[in-house]
């Protein structure tokens, strides 16, 4: 009886399902994904166009700019005179200067705000001591000038007050180096990423590992995305790696990306992240880069720049990255190395930010990145850094829409404060408001130029 009833139930159930399918299948066939643009509010982003290629053509120099776009000659550019420079630039007679200004003005809004500080007599001595008892320095404290640089396309915002860099700070370079030596020795004793351990204690990708002379890839055991692996240097020391080792690690990363794309054709947007040392959020002391390939789009902050590229293209019909580089070039903020360019971003996210650009991730691109990284580590005693690299899409040219919103090879790099300090280097301001940067971009780019001069010999 019981069995009979069950059979009847089953028959009824199956019949019901069949009926439901008859009713819903016609609806399903016309059902579409919800249109995210429906309703009264239309999102302004309309998708990517095909931009002209990024090219590193020789363009107008800082020397040309100073000679042609000004009636007074400035000896040394600095953030404090930027607003004044812009006023003259805007009124230049030369048509090329005016066209360049129109582009600068489309991207950046620069505002200068003076502010007075009242110092009671009891505080004067202390201030003078901090400033090394220099005559004009005290006046600088009572009449400060804040410069705000806002990118109208990305809404990134930086405020500069170079005077803040003169505040008393404890020098930690010796302490930082000792700290790094200590944690390097300690972590090497039991490191899963080291030569003798990685084959046993790290995960694999479906295609195995990419191995080369100085580096190898391992799959991340705790992924943050579908394709997320690490490329490790064979050598454990976080600071001691040569140009050859660094280029080898970059090439291993590129090979890994090609392997991913060969398996999954729709995974085309390659990304690299590198944080060095725990103070910059590295989970392992052993030097390693994170490699990703994504479908559909890059990560959010990278898409912000890509969308800026689209807005710029719709206004000027040209390549944003190429012209952003040119705007920095006329202001004297670039360093070239073959087909690659580094510039000190006028609108940095964080102190000492450098951007490296090239049409493709070629040897010049990675060499220049290496010289920037060595500037931090060897010349500026900034032992930890963070870097994000956006690479051009892996889609072959024959593929439909392959060149829509095509990014150049593009790295953003910044130092991350004192390696041994318990004090963090990002505050509520940087996370949710505005970046406060105190080092002059013109000072930073000089350091990079010196680094390239002394390190690229014979390269
Ligand atoms: Zn190791
Ligand atoms: Zn990591």
Coordinates of C-alpha atoms and ligand atoms in Angstrom, one line a residue:
X1 CA 0.0 0.0 0.0
X2 CA 2.6 2.3 1.1
X3 CA 4.8 1.5 -1.9
X4 CA 1.8 2.0 -4.2
X5 CA 1.1 5.4 -2.8
X6 CA 4.7 6.4 -3.3
X7 CA 4.6 5.3 -6.9
X8 CA 1.4 7.4 -7.4
X9 CA 3.2 10.4 -5.8
X10 CA 6.2 9.9 -8.0
X11 CA 3.9 9.8 -11.1
X12 CA 2.1 12.9 -10.0
X13 CA 5.3 14.7 -9.3
X14 CA 6.8 13.8 -12.6
X15 CA 3.6 14.9 -14.3
X16 CA 3.6 18.2 -12.4
X17 CA 7.2 18.9 -13.4
X18 CA 6.4 18.2 -17.1
X19 CA 3.5 20.6 -17.0
X20 CA 5.6 23.3 -15.3
X21 CA 8.3 22.8 -17.9
X22 CA 5.7 23.2 -20.7
X23 CA 4.6 26.5 -19.2
X24 CA 8.0 28.0 -18.3
X25 CA 10.3 26.9 -21.1
X26 CA 8.8 29.4 -23.7
X27 CA 9.4 32.1 -21.0
X28 CA 12.9 30.9 -20.3
X29 CA 13.8 31.1 -24.0
X30 CA 13.0 34.8 -24.1
X31 CA 14.4 35.6 -20.6
X32 CA 17.4 37.9 -20.7
X33 CA 19.9 39.0 -18.0
X34 CA 18.5 42.1 -16.3
X35 CA 19.7 45.2 -18.1
X36 CA 21.7 47.1 -15.5
X37 CA 21.1 50.4 -17.4
X38 CA 17.3 50.3 -17.3
X39 CA 15.3 52.8 -15.4
X40 CA 15.6 56.5 -15.2
X41 CA 19.2 56.5 -14.1
X42 CA 21.5 55.8 -17.0
X43 CA 25.1 54.9 -16.1
X44 CA 27.4 57.2 -17.9
X45 CA 30.0 54.6 -18.9
X46 CA 29.1 53.3 -22.4
X47 CA 31.9 50.8 -22.9
X48 CA 35.4 51.0 -24.5
X49 CA 36.4 52.3 -27.9
X50 CA 39.4 51.3 -29.9
X51 CA 42.1 53.9 -28.9
X52 CA 45.2 54.9 -30.9
X53 CA 48.1 52.8 -29.8
X54 CA 50.3 53.9 -26.9
X55 CA 53.6 55.0 -28.4
X56 CA 56.7 56.3 -26.7
X57 CA 57.5 58.8 -29.5
X58 CA 59.9 61.6 -28.8
X59 CA 57.7 64.5 -27.7
X60 CA 58.1 68.1 -26.5
X61 CA 60.7 68.4 -23.8
X62 CA 60.8 70.2 -20.5
X63 CA 63.4 72.5 -22.0
X64 CA 61.0 73.4 -25.0
X65 CA 58.2 74.0 -22.5
X66 CA 60.1 76.4 -20.3
X67 CA 61.4 78.3 -23.4
X68 CA 58.1 78.4 -25.3
X69 CA 55.2 78.5 -22.7
X70 CA 56.6 81.1 -20.2
X71 CA 57.7 84.7 -20.1
X72 CA 59.7 84.2 -16.9
X73 CA 62.2 81.3 -16.6
X74 CA 61.9 79.1 -13.6
X75 CA 65.2 77.5 -12.4
X76 CA 63.7 74.6 -10.5
X77 CA 60.1 73.3 -10.7
X78 CA 58.5 72.6 -7.4
X79 CA 54.9 72.0 -6.2
X80 CA 54.8 75.4 -4.5
X81 CA 55.0 77.2 -7.9
X82 CA 52.8 74.8 -9.8
X83 CA 49.7 77.1 -9.6
X84 CA 51.7 80.0 -10.8
X85 CA 53.2 78.0 -13.7
X86 CA 49.7 77.0 -14.8
X87 CA 48.6 80.7 -14.9
X88 CA 51.4 81.5 -17.3
X89 CA 50.9 78.3 -19.3
X90 CA 47.2 79.2 -19.7
X91 CA 48.1 82.6 -21.2
X92 CA 50.9 81.4 -23.5
X93 CA 50.8 82.7 -27.1
X94 CA 52.2 79.6 -28.7
X95 CA 49.3 77.4 -30.1
X96 CA 51.1 74.1 -29.0
X97 CA 51.4 75.4 -25.5
X98 CA 47.7 76.3 -25.4
X99 CA 46.6 72.9 -26.8
X100 CA 48.7 71.2 -24.2
X101 CA 47.2 73.4 -21.5
X102 CA 43.7 72.5 -22.6
X103 CA 44.6 68.8 -22.1
X104 CA 46.2 69.4 -18.7
X105 CA 43.2 71.4 -17.7
X106 CA 40.8 68.6 -18.8
X107 CA 42.6 66.1 -16.6
X108 CA 43.8 68.1 -13.6
X109 CA 42.4 70.8 -11.3
X110 CA 45.1 72.4 -9.3
X111 CA 44.3 74.7 -6.4
X112 CA 46.6 76.6 -4.1
X113 CA 45.4 77.5 -0.6
X114 CA 47.5 79.7 1.7
X115 CA 47.0 79.3 5.4
X116 CA 48.4 81.1 8.4
X117 CA 49.6 79.5 11.6
X118 CA 49.8 81.4 14.9
X119 CA 52.8 80.4 16.9
X120 CA 52.9 81.6 20.6
X121 CA 56.3 82.9 21.7
X122 CA 56.7 79.9 24.1
X123 CA 56.6 77.6 21.0
X124 CA 59.0 79.6 18.8
X125 CA 62.2 78.1 20.1
X126 CA 61.1 74.5 19.6
X127 CA 59.9 75.2 16.0
X128 CA 63.2 77.0 15.2
X129 CA 65.2 74.0 16.5
X130 CA 63.1 71.6 14.4
X131 CA 63.8 73.7 11.3
X132 CA 67.6 73.9 12.0
X133 CA 67.4 77.6 13.0
X134 CA 67.1 78.6 9.3
X135 CA 66.1 82.3 8.8
X136 CA 63.3 81.9 6.3
X137 CA 62.0 78.6 7.7
X138 CA 60.0 80.2 10.5
X139 CA 58.2 82.4 8.1
X140 CA 57.3 79.3 6.0
X141 CA 55.6 77.9 9.1
X142 CA 53.5 80.9 9.8
X143 CA 52.5 81.3 6.1
X144 CA 52.0 77.8 4.7
X145 CA 50.8 77.0 1.2
X146 CA 48.8 73.8 0.4
X147 CA 48.5 72.6 -3.1
X148 CA 45.7 70.4 -4.1
X149 CA 45.8 68.3 -7.3
X150 CA 42.6 66.6 -8.4
X151 CA 42.2 64.3 -11.3
X152 CA 38.9 65.0 -12.9
X153 CA 38.7 61.7 -14.7
X154 CA 39.6 59.3 -11.9
X155 CA 38.6 61.6 -8.9
X156 CA 42.0 60.7 -7.3
X157 CA 43.1 63.6 -5.1
X158 CA 46.4 64.6 -3.6
X159 CA 47.3 67.4 -1.3
X160 CA 50.8 68.6 -0.9
X161 CA 52.4 70.6 1.8
X162 CA 56.2 70.1 1.4
X163 CA 56.7 71.8 4.7
X164 CA 55.3 68.7 6.4
X165 CA 58.3 66.8 5.2
X166 CA 60.4 69.1 7.4
X167 CA 58.7 67.9 10.6
X168 CA 61.0 66.2 13.1
X169 CA 61.2 62.5 12.2
X170 CA 63.4 59.8 13.8
X171 CA 65.8 58.3 11.3
X172 CA 65.3 54.6 11.1
X173 CA 67.4 53.4 8.1
X174 CA 70.1 51.5 10.2
X175 CA 67.4 50.0 12.4
X176 CA 65.3 49.0 9.4
X177 CA 68.3 47.2 7.7
X178 CA 69.1 45.4 10.9
X179 CA 65.5 44.3 11.3
X180 CA 65.4 43.0 7.7
X181 CA 68.6 41.0 8.2
X182 CA 67.1 39.5 11.4
X183 CA 63.8 38.5 10.0
X184 CA 65.5 37.2 6.8
X185 CA 67.7 34.9 8.8
X186 CA 64.9 33.7 11.0
X187 CA 62.4 33.0 8.2
X188 CA 65.0 31.2 6.0
X189 CA 65.2 28.4 8.6
X190 CA 61.7 27.2 7.8
X191 CA 60.6 28.7 4.5
X192 CA 58.2 26.8 2.2
X193 CA 59.1 29.0 -0.7
X194 CA 62.8 28.2 -0.7
X195 CA 64.6 26.0 -3.2
X196 CA 64.7 22.9 -1.0
X197 CA 61.0 23.1 0.0
X198 CA 58.7 24.5 -2.6
X199 CA 58.2 21.2 -4.5
X200 CA 56.8 19.6 -1.3
X201 CA 55.0 22.5 0.3
X202 CA 53.4 24.6 -2.4
X203 CA 50.4 23.9 -4.7
X204 CA 50.4 23.4 -8.4
X205 CA 48.5 24.9 -11.4
X206 CA 46.8 22.4 -13.9
X207 CA 49.8 23.0 -16.2
X208 CA 52.3 22.4 -13.5
X209 CA 55.0 25.0 -12.7
X210 CA 56.8 27.5 -14.8
X211 CA 60.5 27.1 -13.9
X212 CA 63.6 29.1 -15.0
X213 CA 67.1 29.8 -13.9
X214 CA 66.2 32.2 -11.0
X215 CA 62.5 31.7 -10.4
X216 CA 59.5 29.4 -10.4
X217 CA 55.7 29.6 -10.2
X218 CA 53.5 28.0 -7.5
X219 CA 49.7 28.1 -7.4
X220 CA 48.4 30.0 -4.4
X221 CA 46.9 27.6 -1.9
X222 CA 44.4 30.3 -0.8
X223 CA 43.3 32.1 -3.9
X224 CA 41.6 35.4 -4.2
X225 CA 40.6 34.7 -7.8
X226 CA 40.2 31.9 -10.4
X227 CA 43.7 32.3 -11.7
X228 CA 46.0 33.4 -8.9
X229 CA 49.6 32.2 -8.5
X230 CA 52.9 33.3 -7.2
X231 CA 56.3 33.6 -8.9
X232 CA 59.2 33.2 -6.4
X233 CA 62.8 34.0 -6.7
X234 CA 65.0 31.1 -5.9
X235 CA 67.0 33.3 -3.5
X236 CA 65.4 33.9 -0.1
X237 CA 66.8 37.4 0.7
X238 CA 64.1 40.1 0.2
X239 CA 66.5 42.9 -0.7
X240 CA 69.4 41.1 -2.5
X241 CA 68.3 40.4 -6.1
X242 CA 70.0 41.5 -9.3
X243 CA 68.6 42.9 -12.5
X244 CA 69.0 39.4 -14.1
X245 CA 67.1 37.8 -11.3
X246 CA 64.3 40.4 -11.4
X247 CA 63.9 40.1 -15.3
X248 CA 63.9 36.3 -15.0
X249 CA 61.0 36.5 -12.4
X250 CA 59.1 38.9 -14.7
X251 CA 59.5 36.5 -17.6
X252 CA 58.3 33.6 -15.6
X253 CA 55.2 35.6 -14.7
X254 CA 54.6 36.4 -18.4
X255 CA 55.0 32.7 -19.3
X256 CA 52.5 31.7 -16.6
X257 CA 50.0 34.2 -18.0
X258 CA 50.3 32.7 -21.5
X259 CA 49.8 29.2 -20.0
X260 CA 46.5 30.4 -18.3
X261 CA 45.3 32.0 -21.6
X262 CA 46.1 28.8 -23.5
X263 CA 43.8 26.9 -21.3
X264 CA 41.1 29.5 -20.8
X265 CA 40.9 31.8 -23.9
X266 CA 38.5 34.2 -22.2
X267 CA 41.0 35.0 -19.4
X268 CA 42.8 37.9 -21.0
X269 CA 43.6 40.7 -18.5
X270 CA 46.9 40.1 -16.8
X271 CA 47.9 41.7 -13.5
X272 CA 50.9 41.6 -11.2
X273 CA 51.1 42.7 -7.6
X274 CA 54.2 42.8 -5.4
X275 CA 54.4 43.9 -1.8
X276 CA 57.8 43.6 -0.2
X277 CA 58.2 42.9 3.5
X278 CA 55.5 42.6 6.2
X279 CA 55.2 46.3 6.7
X280 CA 53.9 46.5 3.1
X281 CA 51.5 43.5 3.8
X282 CA 53.7 40.7 2.4
X283 CA 52.7 37.5 4.0
X284 CA 56.1 35.8 3.4
X285 CA 59.6 37.3 3.7
X286 CA 60.7 35.3 0.7
X287 CA 60.4 37.6 -2.4
X288 CA 57.4 36.7 -4.5
X289 CA 55.1 38.4 -7.0
X290 CA 51.4 37.6 -7.3
X291 CA 50.2 36.9 -10.8
X292 CA 46.6 37.0 -12.0
X293 CA 44.7 36.8 -15.3
X294 CA 41.1 37.9 -15.3
X295 CA 38.1 37.7 -17.7
X296 CA 35.9 40.7 -18.6
X297 CA 38.0 43.4 -16.9
X298 CA 40.9 44.4 -14.7
X299 CA 40.4 45.1 -10.9
X300 CA 38.5 48.2 -9.9
X301 CA 41.3 50.7 -9.3
X302 CA 42.9 49.7 -12.6
X303 CA 39.5 50.0 -14.4
X304 CA 39.3 53.6 -13.0
X305 CA 42.4 54.5 -15.0
X306 CA 41.1 52.6 -18.0
X307 CA 37.8 54.4 -17.9
X308 CA 39.8 57.7 -17.7
X309 CA 41.4 56.6 -20.9
X310 CA 38.0 56.2 -22.5
X311 CA 36.7 59.6 -21.4
X312 CA 39.9 61.2 -22.6
X313 CA 39.7 59.4 -26.0
X314 CA 36.1 60.7 -26.4
X315 CA 37.3 64.3 -25.9
X316 CA 40.5 64.3 -27.8
X317 CA 40.5 61.2 -30.0
X318 CA 44.0 60.3 -28.6
X319 CA 45.6 57.9 -26.2
X320 CA 45.3 59.1 -22.6
X321 CA 48.4 57.2 -21.3
X322 CA 50.6 58.6 -24.1
X323 CA 49.4 62.2 -23.4
X324 CA 49.5 61.8 -19.6
X325 CA 53.1 60.9 -20.1
X326 CA 53.6 63.9 -22.4
X327 CA 52.1 66.3 -19.8
X328 CA 54.5 65.0 -17.2
X329 CA 57.3 65.2 -19.7
X330 CA 56.9 68.9 -20.4
X331 CA 56.8 69.5 -16.6
X332 CA 60.1 67.8 -16.3
X333 CA 58.8 64.7 -14.4
X334 CA 59.9 61.9 -16.7
X335 CA 62.8 59.6 -17.3
X336 CA 63.1 57.5 -20.5
X337 CA 64.8 54.2 -21.0
X338 CA 64.4 52.9 -24.6
X339 CA 60.8 52.3 -25.2
X340 CA 59.8 52.7 -21.6
X341 CA 59.2 55.9 -19.5
X342 CA 59.0 56.5 -15.8
X343 CA 57.2 59.5 -14.4
X344 CA 56.7 60.9 -10.9
X345 CA 52.9 61.1 -10.8
X346 CA 51.6 64.6 -10.2
X347 CA 48.6 63.0 -8.6
X348 CA 50.1 60.2 -6.5
X349 CA 48.1 57.8 -4.3
X350 CA 51.0 57.7 -1.8
X351 CA 54.4 59.2 -1.1
X352 CA 57.2 58.8 -3.7
X353 CA 54.9 57.2 -6.3
X354 CA 56.4 56.4 -9.7
X355 CA 54.6 55.2 -12.8
X356 CA 56.3 53.2 -15.5
X357 CA 54.8 52.9 -19.0
X358 CA 55.5 51.1 -22.2
X359 CA 53.5 49.8 -25.1
X360 CA 54.3 46.2 -24.2
X361 CA 55.8 44.4 -21.2
X362 CA 59.2 44.3 -22.9
X363 CA 62.7 44.3 -21.4
X364 CA 62.9 48.1 -21.2
X365 CA 59.7 48.2 -19.2
X366 CA 61.0 45.7 -16.6
X367 CA 64.5 47.1 -16.5
X368 CA 63.1 50.6 -15.7
X369 CA 60.9 49.1 -13.0
X370 CA 64.0 47.4 -11.6
X371 CA 65.9 50.8 -11.4
X372 CA 62.9 52.4 -9.7
X373 CA 62.8 49.6 -7.1
X374 CA 66.5 49.9 -6.5
X375 CA 66.1 53.6 -6.0
X376 CA 63.8 52.9 -3.0
X377 CA 65.9 50.0 -1.6
X378 CA 69.4 51.3 -2.1
X379 CA 69.2 55.1 -2.5
X380 CA 66.3 56.2 -0.3
X381 CA 66.5 53.6 2.5
X382 CA 62.8 52.7 1.8
X383 CA 63.0 49.0 2.3
X384 CA 59.4 48.1 1.6
X385 CA 57.3 48.9 -1.4
X386 CA 54.0 48.1 -3.1
X387 CA 53.6 47.7 -6.9
X388 CA 50.7 47.0 -9.2
X389 CA 51.3 46.2 -12.8
X390 CA 48.5 46.3 -15.4
X391 CA 49.4 44.6 -18.7
X392 CA 47.9 44.8 -22.1
X393 CA 45.1 42.3 -22.9
X394 CA 46.3 38.8 -24.1
X395 CA 43.6 38.7 -26.7
X396 CA 45.1 38.1 -30.2
X397 CA 44.4 40.9 -32.7
X398 CA 42.2 38.6 -34.8
X399 CA 39.7 38.3 -31.9
X400 CA 36.6 40.6 -32.0
X401 CA 37.0 43.8 -30.0
X402 CA 40.5 42.8 -29.2
X403 CA 41.7 46.4 -29.1
X404 CA 38.9 48.0 -27.2
X405 CA 40.3 50.0 -24.2
X406 CA 43.7 48.4 -24.7
X407 CA 46.0 49.3 -21.8
X408 CA 49.7 49.8 -22.2
X409 CA 52.0 48.0 -19.8
X410 CA 51.6 50.2 -16.8
X411 CA 53.1 49.9 -13.3
X412 CA 52.3 52.0 -10.2
X413 CA 55.0 51.8 -7.5
X414 CA 55.3 53.4 -4.1
X415 CA 57.4 53.0 -1.0
X416 CA 55.7 51.9 2.2
X417 CA 57.4 53.6 5.1
X418 CA 59.8 52.3 7.7
X419 CA 60.2 48.5 7.5
X420 CA 60.7 48.1 11.3
X421 CA 58.1 50.6 12.4
X422 CA 54.9 49.6 14.2
X423 CA 53.4 52.8 12.8
X424 CA 51.4 52.1 9.6
X425 CA 51.7 54.3 6.6
X426 CA 48.0 54.6 5.5
X427 CA 45.5 56.5 7.4
X428 CA 41.8 57.2 7.2
X429 CA 42.7 60.0 4.8
X430 CA 44.4 57.8 2.2
X431 CA 41.9 55.0 2.5
X432 CA 38.7 57.1 2.3
X433 CA 39.6 60.7 1.6
X434 CA 42.6 62.2 0.0
X435 CA 46.3 61.4 -0.3
X436 CA 48.7 63.6 1.6
X437 CA 52.1 63.6 0.0
X438 CA 55.0 65.8 1.1
X439 CA 57.9 64.7 -1.1
X440 CA 58.3 66.8 -4.2
X441 CA 57.6 64.8 -7.4
X442 CA 60.6 66.7 -8.9
X443 CA 62.8 65.4 -6.2
X444 CA 61.6 61.9 -6.6
X445 CA 62.2 61.8 -10.4
X446 CA 65.7 63.1 -9.9
X447 CA 66.4 60.1 -7.7
X448 CA 65.1 57.8 -10.5
X449 CA 67.2 59.6 -13.1
X450 CA 70.4 59.1 -11.0
X451 CA 69.5 55.5 -10.5
X452 CA 69.0 54.9 -14.2
X453 CA 72.3 56.7 -14.9
X454 CA 74.4 54.6 -12.6
X455 CA 72.7 51.3 -13.0
X456 CA 71.8 51.0 -16.7
X457 CA 75.4 51.2 -17.9
X458 CA 76.1 48.5 -20.5
X459 CA 72.5 47.2 -20.3
Ligands
LIG1 ZN1 62.7 31.3 1.3
LIG2 ZN1 52.2 37.7 -1.0

